[in-house]
Amino acid sequence: MAASIRVLHVDDEPDFASLTAEFMERESSRFDVVTETVATDALAHIRNDTPDCVIADHDMPSMTGIELLTAVRDDYPDLPFILFTGKGSEEIASDAISAGVTDYLQKESGTQQYTLLANRVENAVDRYLSQQAVQEQKRRLETLVSNVPGLVYRCRNEPGWPMEEVAGECEQLAGYPASELESGAVSWGEDVLHPDDQRPVWTDVQTALDDSEPFETTYRIETADGQTKWVWERGRSITNADGEDRILEGFITDITESKRRERRFEAIFNNTYQFTGLLEPDGTIIEANEAALSFAGVDRDDVVGLPLWEGAWFQSNKQAQQIARNAVKTAQRGESFRDEITIRGENQDAIIDFSVRPVINEAGDVTLLIPEGRNISELKEREQTMRRQEQQFDAIFNDPNLLVGLLDVDGTTLDVNQTALDYVEGTRAELIGDPFWETPWWTEDYQATVKEWVATAAEGEYVEYEATHPKGDGGTATVEGQFRPVTDADGAVIRIIASATDVTERRRRERELERRNEQFDRFASFVSHDLQSPISTVQGRLELALETGDKEHVERAGEAIERVDDLRTDLVTTLRTGEIISETALVDVGSVVEDVWTTVDPPQEAAVTVASDIQIDADRDALQRMLENLLGNSIEHGPSDVRIRIGALEDGFYYEDSGPGINPDHRDRVFTPGFSTKNGDEGIGMGMASIRQIVLAHEWDIQIDDGIHLDGVRFEIVSEDSL
């Protein structure tokens, strides 16, 4: 179907203009005719929405048809312009031709004139569009050849690729003038193409030609000065006069730097913990990095070729799929998309900071989409904790903690709210009219900076800041705030709003949160250490079971596994409650020692004695971990027949062994995480630190001394209240 033709008809007779438009649109469905009765309005119309053809009368009040033509030709030299006038003369026709009119037609009576006019317009526009297409094609070809980053060639499809024509950056690419390749002095296939790539390139090209397809190939060349470069070539066969496909035409460009970037890209792409991929502009997955594939538990072939929203990551819910669709649509328009969504992994779901960014070429076309995801599950959990704490704080104190000031663009204080007044001495009337930087909220150290912030906001930019305000009670407050410009309908800044939130308490809570996180980190290290003993027992007993066939070893291994599960439960409880110990009760130390003795799997010659009935108020699981570390240390550091004695004290109990003891020089540091008396990498120094952590959590105290009943070390664990 032929393309439509947009026509602008300019005639100061509205009825005639309307009649002409109606007859022309009857003549051909291609015509879409718009009329103007004032020549100056028509000129504005052309400049705002250029039609395919202009038809104009000659005699018009504001501007003659030839004057309109002259004005149009200044901006549109080739736009079809037909003078359709009731006043005809050789002089007017001559002037019109001189001004560059496309055609000249005199108004007549009857409807035949509209058929003739429609035919003239259609022919003029088709001719104009054809010329435009030819000129555009020629311009593109010339631009391509003159700006091509490589060379364009015509060669024979023979070994050696003898060149008949070479244009473009031949010498810059290969180091040889085009004339040497065209004359045969230099053979592209033998002298330039890398020896190791000559046969693969020939095979690639011939395979494509056999399939009647264009060929694409990447290979290395050796330049005249001995450099090795990577090039990309695309071409196709051209049928010669004899009807034989023996001529090739194509394009060769240097991709050496692209190859380097590709290697760097691959190194970065697959060596990041962030989920990253590549998409076609329609959202089809081209690549996904190892982090993304590993998280979903899929292989590359499982996702490549799928739309992004059908990938394994977005199958957790319909909302995630819809967000992925919207992200692709947004990026297709050249805009970046960002949101937080929940995606599904092989073993867990995760909240991610999800984005899709377009890659836009110099022509403004979207060529690729880059989806990225950063796992922010832990961050969101911390944010949620902080929000809960802030909400609790606000509910208790019912204080919005918001200071607001309204400023003129020169920084003059126009108004302040009551919350801001509560921070300083002085009334609203006393402060209004002063430069904001000279008000009591700012010390001398801040005044110059505040003046700069006001100037920046007056220029239309936002300023975010953190500062310390003096308070009326002599203290200080830490605030976060901003200077926000207020603009009118024309975009001019007319006011500045200075606002700040008191974050003093939040900063304190943030420091407390960091302390708690550090505490949990240490606890995790301690539990990891405490797990080692029962795990070692399991390994040892299973090895003995395999060697001897004795089922008792399997039973002992099972008991140790139960201890591992107890430790795991204890860890989960601790992380959920935020406490190292849970509820306490009276615990029989002797029964705990019996359980521990099985877990630590001592040598047969070793022995433990609980000298008296001992009951203490404790978290049984935590007490068991502490005794596992004590007994484990005695067995590890003592002789194979080590003796251990546990007895009651007035408000606690003591622990002794017959081992080598602890050097008095080390006793002050033995509970420090990481400190170990072992040589080299044998110890990680967490056992004694774990003991002290459990002691402190119970509000006990632990002292180290020489043994009284045995020759080794003595630990006394008692309540702090008894000291």
XYZ file of C-alpha atoms in Angstrom:
723
model
C 0.000 0.000 0.000
C 1.380 3.404 -1.039
C 2.354 5.767 1.760
C -0.003 8.605 2.682
C 0.699 12.146 1.463
C 0.304 15.039 3.890
C -0.647 18.198 1.989
C -0.852 21.767 3.288
C -3.194 23.964 1.150
C -2.792 27.720 1.697
C -5.598 29.915 0.316
C -7.216 33.016 1.787
C -10.628 31.778 0.538
C -11.750 29.259 3.199
C -14.573 27.803 1.098
C -12.330 27.203 -1.880
C -9.606 25.716 0.311
C -12.106 23.366 1.957
C -13.577 22.370 -1.437
C -10.118 21.660 -2.853
C -9.251 19.467 0.128
C -12.478 17.494 -0.218
C -11.996 16.817 -3.959
C -8.354 15.836 -3.549
C -9.130 13.354 -0.789
C -11.836 11.890 -3.050
C -9.305 11.511 -5.844
C -6.948 9.403 -3.701
C -7.065 7.849 -0.246
C -3.376 8.721 0.070
C -4.152 12.417 0.599
C -4.453 13.982 4.036
C -5.097 17.688 3.359
C -4.784 20.445 5.969
C -5.771 24.033 5.094
C -4.508 27.409 6.238
C -5.990 30.777 5.207
C -3.121 33.006 6.387
C 0.296 32.618 4.753
C 2.238 33.467 7.918
C 0.308 30.792 9.832
C 1.095 28.361 7.038
C 4.814 29.121 7.337
C 4.688 28.432 11.072
C 2.783 25.194 10.364
C 5.478 24.047 7.905
C 8.266 24.717 10.376
C 6.429 22.939 13.177
C 5.118 19.932 11.235
C 6.606 19.738 7.740
C 4.105 18.318 5.179
C 4.976 16.291 2.102
C 3.708 19.030 -0.265
C 2.540 22.657 -0.130
C -0.188 24.069 -2.407
C -0.491 27.862 -2.288
C -2.537 30.611 -3.913
C -0.649 33.655 -5.139
C -2.672 36.697 -4.090
C -3.022 36.616 -0.297
C -3.204 39.570 2.136
C -0.223 38.956 4.422
C 2.150 37.340 1.971
C 2.005 36.364 -1.700
C 2.422 32.785 -2.782
C 5.856 33.530 -4.230
C 6.948 35.250 -0.995
C 5.785 32.194 0.907
C 7.669 29.976 -1.550
C 10.846 32.040 -1.058
C 10.552 31.715 2.738
C 9.969 27.943 2.483
C 12.942 27.450 0.164
C 15.264 29.026 2.767
C 14.649 26.060 5.049
C 13.354 23.348 2.707
C 15.079 23.633 -0.704
C 13.489 20.488 -2.172
C 10.033 20.377 -0.556
C 7.350 20.050 -3.291
C 5.589 23.428 -3.670
C 2.773 23.925 -6.218
C 1.461 27.390 -7.006
C -2.283 26.978 -7.583
C -3.587 30.436 -8.401
C -6.444 32.157 -10.170
C -4.170 34.977 -11.325
C -1.939 33.723 -14.100
C 0.647 35.585 -16.039
C 3.996 34.920 -17.590
C 5.579 37.255 -15.069
C 4.174 35.317 -12.098
C 5.138 32.001 -13.669
C 8.666 33.276 -14.315
C 9.022 34.541 -10.741
C 7.704 31.269 -9.389
C 10.166 29.254 -11.435
C 12.991 31.531 -10.325
C 11.982 31.053 -6.686
C 12.098 27.279 -7.128
C 8.457 26.304 -7.533
C 7.861 22.617 -8.214
C 4.812 23.127 -10.421
C 2.507 25.928 -11.534
C -1.216 25.405 -12.067
C -3.907 27.976 -12.826
C -7.336 27.706 -11.244
C -10.158 26.949 -13.643
C -13.873 26.269 -13.478
C -15.121 22.724 -13.096
C -13.895 19.738 -11.085
C -11.375 18.497 -13.635
C -8.832 20.922 -12.200
C -8.802 19.019 -8.885
C -8.028 15.748 -10.647
C -5.140 17.467 -12.445
C -3.960 19.052 -9.195
C -4.094 15.719 -7.345
C -2.088 14.070 -10.128
C 0.538 16.852 -10.067
C 0.866 16.594 -6.268
C 1.133 12.818 -6.274
C 3.804 12.812 -8.990
C 5.773 15.614 -7.313
C 5.745 13.921 -3.905
C 6.663 10.473 -5.267
C 9.529 12.034 -7.216
C 10.622 14.009 -4.151
C 10.535 10.945 -1.895
C 12.456 8.873 -4.424
C 15.122 11.553 -4.689
C 15.268 11.787 -0.933
C 15.690 8.015 -0.632
C 18.443 7.968 -3.234
C 20.219 10.898 -1.611
C 19.890 9.331 1.821
C 21.213 6.004 0.584
C 24.121 7.750 -1.141
C 24.833 9.824 1.939
C 24.801 6.778 4.162
C 27.116 4.872 1.844
C 29.546 7.769 1.622
C 29.387 8.283 5.370
C 29.909 4.583 5.969
C 32.950 4.314 3.728
C 34.513 7.566 4.916
C 33.964 6.743 8.574
C 34.294 2.987 8.542
C 36.696 1.820 11.280
C 38.373 -0.649 8.975
C 38.369 -1.486 5.294
C 35.787 -2.364 2.640
C 36.860 -4.771 -0.039
C 35.978 -6.705 -3.175
C 38.010 -9.875 -3.746
C 37.971 -13.161 -5.619
C 36.862 -16.258 -3.736
C 40.181 -18.026 -4.127
C 42.915 -19.066 -1.681
C 44.883 -15.974 -0.814
C 41.771 -13.791 -1.269
C 43.182 -11.676 -4.148
C 41.827 -8.135 -3.703
C 40.310 -6.194 -6.623
C 39.180 -3.111 -4.675
C 40.068 -1.888 -1.184
C 38.721 1.276 0.519
C 38.746 2.687 4.017
C 41.421 2.471 6.701
C 43.519 -0.231 5.094
C 46.908 1.159 6.115
C 45.753 1.949 9.658
C 44.434 -1.588 10.041
C 47.074 -3.741 8.378
C 49.975 -1.369 7.779
C 49.829 -1.876 3.997
C 48.563 0.653 1.418
C 45.423 -0.412 -0.422
C 47.357 -0.287 -3.718
C 49.672 -3.115 -2.611
C 46.714 -5.369 -1.873
C 44.941 -4.457 -5.113
C 48.079 -5.032 -7.199
C 48.784 -8.411 -5.616
C 52.122 -7.273 -4.170
C 50.673 -8.241 -0.780
C 48.286 -11.175 -0.385
C 45.667 -10.768 2.310
C 45.200 -14.506 2.756
C 48.916 -15.388 2.811
C 50.848 -12.307 3.990
C 48.336 -10.670 6.347
C 46.058 -13.388 7.697
C 47.708 -15.191 10.647
C 49.062 -18.611 9.559
C 47.179 -20.477 12.317
C 43.876 -18.912 11.257
C 44.121 -19.299 7.451
C 42.496 -22.735 7.206
C 39.678 -22.045 9.771
C 38.783 -18.797 7.999
C 38.629 -20.495 4.595
C 36.380 -23.208 6.057
C 34.041 -20.684 7.734
C 33.632 -18.664 4.532
C 33.057 -21.637 2.232
C 30.520 -23.178 4.618
C 28.492 -19.961 4.644
C 28.701 -19.626 0.850
C 27.538 -23.219 0.397
C 24.470 -22.339 2.478
C 23.923 -19.142 0.423
C 24.378 -17.101 3.577
C 26.536 -14.067 4.425
C 29.626 -15.031 6.387
C 31.028 -13.665 9.617
C 34.380 -14.639 11.057
C 36.865 -13.459 13.665
C 40.580 -14.041 13.248
C 44.067 -12.624 13.740
C 46.210 -10.701 11.286
C 49.904 -9.819 11.253
C 50.508 -6.178 10.314
C 53.365 -4.816 8.238
C 55.280 -3.843 11.407
C 54.855 -7.261 13.023
C 51.906 -6.557 15.329
C 49.189 -9.134 15.888
C 45.645 -7.801 15.782
C 42.187 -9.313 16.059
C 39.724 -8.462 13.279
C 36.085 -9.177 12.555
C 34.959 -9.713 8.959
C 31.522 -9.859 7.389
C 30.843 -10.392 3.712
C 28.820 -12.179 1.067
C 29.160 -13.491 -2.471
C 28.257 -11.336 -5.472
C 27.172 -12.993 -8.704
C 29.406 -11.895 -11.593
C 28.416 -11.368 -15.217
C 28.754 -15.100 -15.918
C 26.358 -15.944 -13.114
C 29.075 -17.505 -10.976
C 29.554 -16.660 -7.307
C 33.272 -15.991 -7.424
C 33.382 -12.407 -6.126
C 33.174 -11.503 -2.433
C 32.387 -8.108 -0.982
C 32.758 -7.361 2.691
C 34.017 -5.345 5.578
C 36.933 -5.930 7.964
C 37.407 -4.018 11.230
C 39.894 -4.020 14.092
C 38.468 -5.623 17.264
C 41.751 -5.954 19.161
C 40.678 -3.565 21.882
C 37.259 -5.167 21.949
C 38.923 -8.534 22.530
C 40.887 -7.077 25.426
C 37.730 -5.565 26.886
C 35.920 -8.872 26.343
C 38.536 -10.724 28.391
C 38.362 -8.054 31.082
C 34.569 -8.147 30.973
C 34.524 -11.911 31.389
C 36.911 -11.649 34.330
C 34.705 -9.051 36.027
C 31.400 -10.562 34.911
C 32.053 -13.964 36.450
C 34.085 -12.904 39.482
C 31.564 -10.825 41.383
C 29.096 -11.753 44.091
C 26.516 -9.508 42.417
C 23.975 -11.120 40.085
C 24.643 -9.804 36.578
C 23.433 -10.679 33.105
C 22.976 -9.489 29.540
C 19.684 -9.251 27.656
C 18.554 -8.563 24.135
C 16.469 -5.358 23.925
C 13.320 -7.528 24.004
C 14.389 -9.058 27.335
C 15.777 -12.373 26.037
C 18.599 -13.647 28.250
C 21.987 -13.704 26.493
C 24.251 -14.276 29.477
C 24.070 -14.750 33.234
C 27.118 -14.717 35.477
C 28.193 -17.507 37.794
C 26.827 -15.782 40.898
C 23.321 -15.622 39.413
C 23.436 -19.186 38.048
C 24.784 -20.615 41.307
C 22.140 -18.848 43.385
C 19.333 -20.308 41.259
C 21.016 -23.717 40.976
C 20.803 -23.738 37.180
C 23.164 -24.024 34.233
C 23.690 -21.367 31.576
C 21.803 -23.416 28.966
C 18.770 -23.553 31.281
C 18.191 -19.800 31.047
C 19.824 -18.464 27.874
C 17.129 -17.796 25.291
C 14.357 -17.327 27.844
C 12.687 -13.985 28.564
C 14.099 -12.569 31.788
C 10.779 -12.933 33.631
C 10.683 -16.661 32.832
C 14.085 -17.258 34.442
C 14.288 -19.385 37.573
C 14.871 -16.312 39.766
C 11.417 -14.847 39.128
C 9.271 -17.937 39.608
C 8.620 -17.269 43.298
C 5.542 -15.167 42.659
C 3.577 -13.415 39.918
C 4.551 -10.009 41.246
C 8.256 -10.716 40.677
C 7.540 -11.748 37.093
C 5.509 -8.596 36.432
C 8.232 -6.391 37.887
C 10.785 -8.060 35.601
C 8.501 -7.396 32.597
C 8.081 -3.751 33.594
C 11.839 -3.415 34.074
C 12.510 -4.622 30.532
C 9.851 -2.308 29.069
C 11.322 0.669 30.920
C 14.865 -0.104 29.778
C 13.648 -0.599 26.194
C 12.668 3.075 26.255
C 16.232 4.013 27.183
C 15.437 4.537 30.872
C 16.950 2.720 33.853
C 14.688 0.685 36.135
C 15.322 -0.035 39.816
C 13.241 -1.710 42.501
C 13.498 -4.117 45.430
C 12.005 -7.558 44.813
C 12.098 -11.060 46.232
C 13.563 -13.742 43.973
C 13.890 -17.484 44.401
C 17.160 -19.341 44.721
C 17.922 -23.036 44.836
C 17.907 -23.134 48.642
C 16.482 -19.802 49.721
C 14.646 -16.664 48.695
C 16.432 -13.324 48.734
C 15.486 -9.672 48.658
C 17.553 -7.974 45.973
C 18.195 -4.449 44.817
C 17.100 -5.162 41.241
C 17.872 -2.946 38.262
C 17.851 -3.092 34.470
C 19.968 -0.543 32.585
C 19.938 0.076 28.820
C 23.098 0.143 26.707
C 22.622 2.886 24.121
C 24.765 3.372 21.027
C 25.788 6.676 19.510
C 22.625 6.744 17.409
C 20.507 6.602 20.553
C 19.325 3.026 19.951
C 19.077 0.523 22.805
C 21.374 -2.361 21.857
C 21.538 -4.362 25.097
C 19.981 -4.484 28.543
C 21.979 -5.172 31.703
C 20.047 -6.714 34.616
C 21.737 -6.612 38.002
C 20.791 -7.803 41.453
C 22.464 -7.139 44.786
C 21.394 -9.361 47.664
C 20.192 -6.974 50.370
C 18.360 -9.513 52.529
C 20.601 -8.865 55.518
C 20.477 -5.127 54.942
C 16.673 -5.174 54.794
C 16.576 -7.211 57.976
C 18.793 -4.670 59.712
C 16.683 -1.826 58.325
C 13.544 -3.512 59.581
C 15.103 -3.890 63.031
C 16.100 -0.240 63.032
C 12.633 0.829 61.892
C 11.040 -1.146 64.706
C 13.377 0.469 67.194
C 12.637 3.937 65.821
C 8.889 3.290 65.913
C 9.133 2.140 69.513
C 11.143 5.224 70.386
C 8.624 7.512 68.668
C 5.693 5.786 70.398
C 7.311 6.268 73.821
C 8.365 9.843 73.431
C 5.822 10.918 70.777
C 8.353 13.371 69.309
C 8.633 13.865 65.522
C 12.104 15.352 66.062
C 11.722 17.625 63.026
C 13.170 21.140 62.852
C 11.920 23.329 59.997
C 12.837 26.807 58.829
C 11.535 28.880 55.930
C 14.149 31.128 54.305
C 14.210 33.803 51.656
C 16.554 33.125 48.728
C 19.170 35.406 50.307
C 19.117 33.333 53.506
C 16.908 35.632 55.589
C 14.943 33.676 58.199
C 11.219 34.024 57.454
C 9.767 31.475 59.878
C 10.682 28.487 62.112
C 8.577 25.784 63.759
C 8.115 25.184 67.482
C 10.321 22.071 67.520
C 13.221 24.118 66.211
C 12.570 26.831 68.823
C 12.739 24.226 71.588
C 16.427 23.702 70.749
C 17.521 27.308 71.306
C 16.920 30.263 73.534
C 14.886 33.015 71.913
C 11.457 33.621 70.471
C 10.269 33.348 66.900
C 9.969 37.149 66.655
C 13.586 37.572 67.785
C 14.935 35.173 65.162
C 12.853 36.107 62.124
C 14.703 38.541 59.863
C 18.195 37.356 60.832
C 20.497 35.650 58.302
C 19.944 31.940 58.907
C 23.651 31.229 59.467
C 23.684 33.751 62.326
C 20.808 32.128 64.234
C 21.546 30.182 67.473
C 21.271 26.770 65.783
C 24.712 27.278 64.236
C 28.037 27.767 65.982
C 30.727 29.936 64.439
C 32.378 26.818 62.972
C 29.288 26.207 60.808
C 28.356 29.734 59.733
C 30.484 29.933 56.560
C 29.372 26.456 55.483
C 25.681 27.226 56.084
C 26.041 30.363 53.974
C 27.387 28.194 51.116
C 24.498 25.723 51.533
C 21.985 28.560 51.246
C 23.702 29.858 48.093
C 23.644 26.362 46.549
C 19.932 25.924 47.313
C 19.230 29.391 45.894
C 20.664 28.099 42.593
C 18.085 25.308 42.541
C 20.116 22.421 43.984
C 19.323 20.224 46.984
C 21.809 20.183 49.861
C 21.903 17.302 52.339
C 23.911 17.696 55.501
C 24.668 16.368 58.952
C 25.489 18.803 61.723
C 25.644 19.336 65.483
C 23.239 21.901 66.962
C 23.685 23.491 70.384
C 20.676 23.044 72.669
C 19.205 25.390 75.199
C 20.130 23.078 78.075
C 23.813 23.324 77.221
C 23.995 20.009 75.387
C 24.223 19.256 71.676
C 22.059 17.429 69.150
C 23.161 15.599 66.015
C 20.829 16.283 63.098
C 20.446 15.212 59.509
C 18.823 17.721 57.225
C 18.514 19.345 53.864
C 18.155 22.704 52.203
C 15.423 22.325 49.582
C 14.676 25.001 46.962
C 11.021 25.917 46.363
C 10.360 27.057 42.794
C 7.512 28.821 41.040
C 5.808 27.756 37.822
C 8.703 29.154 35.767
C 11.304 27.210 37.737
C 12.666 30.235 39.600
C 13.678 29.661 43.234
C 11.411 31.753 45.465
C 11.976 30.193 48.899
C 14.279 27.753 50.664
C 13.093 25.183 53.206
C 15.706 24.118 55.763
C 14.663 20.997 57.634
C 16.462 18.671 60.017
C 15.744 15.576 62.045
C 17.317 14.967 65.438
C 19.257 11.713 65.011
C 21.164 11.819 68.289
C 19.286 8.862 69.702
C 19.449 6.998 66.391
C 23.203 7.350 66.274
C 23.354 5.876 69.775
C 21.147 2.997 68.661
C 23.298 2.410 65.594
C 26.373 2.102 67.799
C 24.484 -0.322 70.044
C 23.397 -2.337 67.021
C 26.997 -2.597 65.852
C 27.976 -3.812 69.322
C 25.273 -6.490 69.230
C 26.375 -7.622 65.778
C 29.954 -7.944 66.997
C 28.702 -9.995 69.942
C 26.860 -12.372 67.602
C 29.966 -12.698 65.431
C 31.981 -13.778 68.451
C 29.235 -16.164 69.519
C 29.220 -17.794 66.077
C 32.985 -18.361 66.350
C 32.550 -19.912 69.802
C 29.789 -22.268 68.660
C 31.875 -23.275 65.645
C 34.668 -24.200 68.075
C 32.262 -26.040 70.379
C 30.958 -28.111 67.472
C 34.440 -29.400 66.714
C 34.588 -31.765 69.688
C 31.412 -33.800 68.975
C 32.198 -33.777 65.260
C 35.666 -35.192 65.969
C 34.022 -37.814 68.179
C 31.685 -38.825 65.370
C 34.567 -39.128 62.921
C 36.718 -41.135 65.319
C 33.968 -43.503 66.404
C 32.848 -44.164 62.831
C 36.428 -44.953 61.818
C 36.675 -47.399 64.738
C 33.321 -48.911 63.775
C 34.575 -49.488 60.226
C 37.814 -51.024 61.504
C 36.373 -53.222 64.253
C 32.741 -53.755 63.297
C 31.801 -52.945 66.901
C 28.323 -51.355 66.953
C 29.099 -49.642 70.249
C 31.218 -47.146 68.348
C 28.226 -46.380 66.118
C 26.065 -45.806 69.193
C 28.685 -43.458 70.645
C 28.822 -41.630 67.319
C 25.040 -41.276 67.406
C 25.223 -39.733 70.869
C 27.762 -37.221 69.581
C 25.488 -36.389 66.647
C 22.687 -35.690 69.100
C 25.052 -33.245 70.806
C 25.709 -31.540 67.465
C 21.955 -31.154 67.028
C 21.649 -29.735 70.540
C 24.340 -27.171 69.725
C 22.565 -26.281 66.494
C 19.284 -25.749 68.352
C 21.098 -23.650 70.908
C 22.595 -21.519 68.132
C 19.183 -20.951 66.507
C 17.633 -20.018 69.847
C 20.445 -17.599 70.592
C 20.195 -15.872 67.224
C 16.407 -15.587 67.519
C 16.316 -14.285 71.075
C 19.477 -12.214 70.952
C 20.644 -13.832 74.218
C 23.634 -16.140 74.809
C 21.650 -18.061 77.460
C 17.946 -18.731 77.715
C 15.908 -19.543 80.822
C 17.867 -20.958 83.752
C 16.934 -23.657 86.235
C 18.599 -25.781 88.914
C 20.931 -28.130 87.058
C 22.703 -31.191 88.464
C 26.346 -30.725 87.443
C 27.094 -34.432 87.823
C 24.531 -35.466 85.207
C 25.832 -32.823 82.790
C 29.394 -34.125 83.305
C 28.230 -37.663 82.445
C 26.764 -36.434 79.141
C 29.867 -34.373 78.347
C 32.249 -37.236 79.139
C 30.569 -39.288 76.417
C 30.719 -36.404 73.933
C 34.407 -35.589 74.363
C 35.266 -39.294 73.891
C 38.207 -39.463 76.355
C 40.990 -42.073 76.383
C 40.151 -45.195 78.372
C 42.776 -44.362 81.005
C 41.305 -40.887 81.666
C 38.885 -40.389 84.557
C 36.585 -37.709 85.909
C 35.236 -37.457 89.447
C 32.407 -35.281 90.731
C 33.377 -35.062 94.384
C 30.041 -33.894 95.750
C 26.432 -33.238 94.839
C 26.451 -29.913 92.970
C 23.343 -28.062 91.822
C 23.540 -24.600 90.285
C 21.099 -22.179 88.621
C 22.127 -22.302 84.917
C 21.124 -22.744 81.282
C 21.855 -26.464 80.930
C 22.882 -26.289 77.236
C 25.271 -23.417 77.855
C 26.712 -25.146 80.956
C 27.251 -28.298 78.880
C 29.183 -26.334 76.233
C 31.357 -24.784 78.935
C 32.156 -28.177 80.520
C 32.854 -29.662 77.052
C 35.521 -27.020 76.543
C 37.022 -27.551 80.025
C 37.071 -31.348 79.732
C 38.230 -31.172 76.112
C 41.162 -28.935 77.091
C 42.170 -31.291 79.925
C 42.101 -34.326 77.630
C 43.892 -32.515 74.804
C 46.641 -30.927 76.920
C 46.978 -33.583 79.637
C 48.402 -37.105 79.637
C 46.335 -40.035 78.428
C 45.558 -40.963 82.064
C 44.557 -37.453 83.005
C 42.486 -37.097 86.190
C 39.735 -34.506 86.536
C 37.992 -33.502 89.753
C 34.897 -31.335 90.102
C 33.657 -30.226 93.497
C 31.304 -27.811 95.205
C 32.130 -24.320 96.453
C 29.959 -22.119 98.653
C 28.298 -20.401 95.630
C 29.530 -22.404 92.670
C 32.005 -25.173 91.917
C 35.667 -25.794 91.130
C 37.295 -27.750 88.319
C 40.797 -29.303 88.566
C 42.864 -31.628 86.393
C 46.221 -33.373 86.587
C 47.488 -31.782 83.385
C 50.423 -29.382 82.848
C 48.483 -26.381 84.244
C 48.445 -22.848 82.854
C 51.491 -20.609 83.056
C 50.739 -17.682 85.441
C 52.047 -15.330 82.743
C 49.246 -16.507 80.444
C 46.334 -16.481 82.889
C 45.371 -12.858 82.215
C 45.161 -13.515 78.469
C 43.885 -17.080 78.284
C 40.229 -15.983 77.868
C 41.048 -13.583 75.013
C 39.551 -14.755 71.641
C 42.336 -15.960 69.390
C 44.861 -16.565 72.182
C 46.226 -20.101 72.204
C 49.109 -21.816 73.960
C 49.460 -24.245 71.044
C 52.208 -23.948 68.482
C 51.680 -22.709 64.929
C 48.195 -23.167 63.507
C 47.173 -25.997 65.863
C 44.864 -23.837 67.981
C 42.404 -21.079 67.222
C 42.066 -19.808 70.793
C 38.256 -19.993 70.977
C 37.653 -22.658 73.656
C 38.622 -20.574 76.679
C 36.981 -17.477 75.178
C 33.749 -19.476 74.819
C 33.988 -20.502 78.477
C 34.325 -16.895 79.598
C 31.398 -15.828 77.372
C 29.102 -18.390 79.031
C 30.357 -17.444 82.505
C 29.639 -13.750 81.910
C 26.202 -14.499 80.435
C 25.288 -16.255 83.721
C 26.711 -13.331 85.726
C 29.316 -15.646 87.217
C 33.015 -15.098 87.750
C 35.865 -17.472 86.862
C 39.318 -17.533 88.448
C 42.415 -19.576 87.483
C 44.836 -20.994 90.066
C 47.060 -23.993 90.718
C 45.312 -27.233 91.624
C 44.718 -28.120 95.273
C 43.660 -31.739 94.960
C 45.463 -32.443 91.671
C 48.732 -31.182 90.185
C 47.296 -29.260 87.226
C 45.108 -26.187 86.824
C 42.169 -25.163 89.011
C 39.169 -23.119 87.816
C 36.749 -21.640 90.338
C 33.344 -20.666 88.906
C 31.169 -18.741 91.371
C 28.321 -16.218 91.332
C 29.372 -12.567 91.157
C 27.146 -11.900 94.172
C 29.409 -14.055 96.334
C 32.547 -11.990 95.591
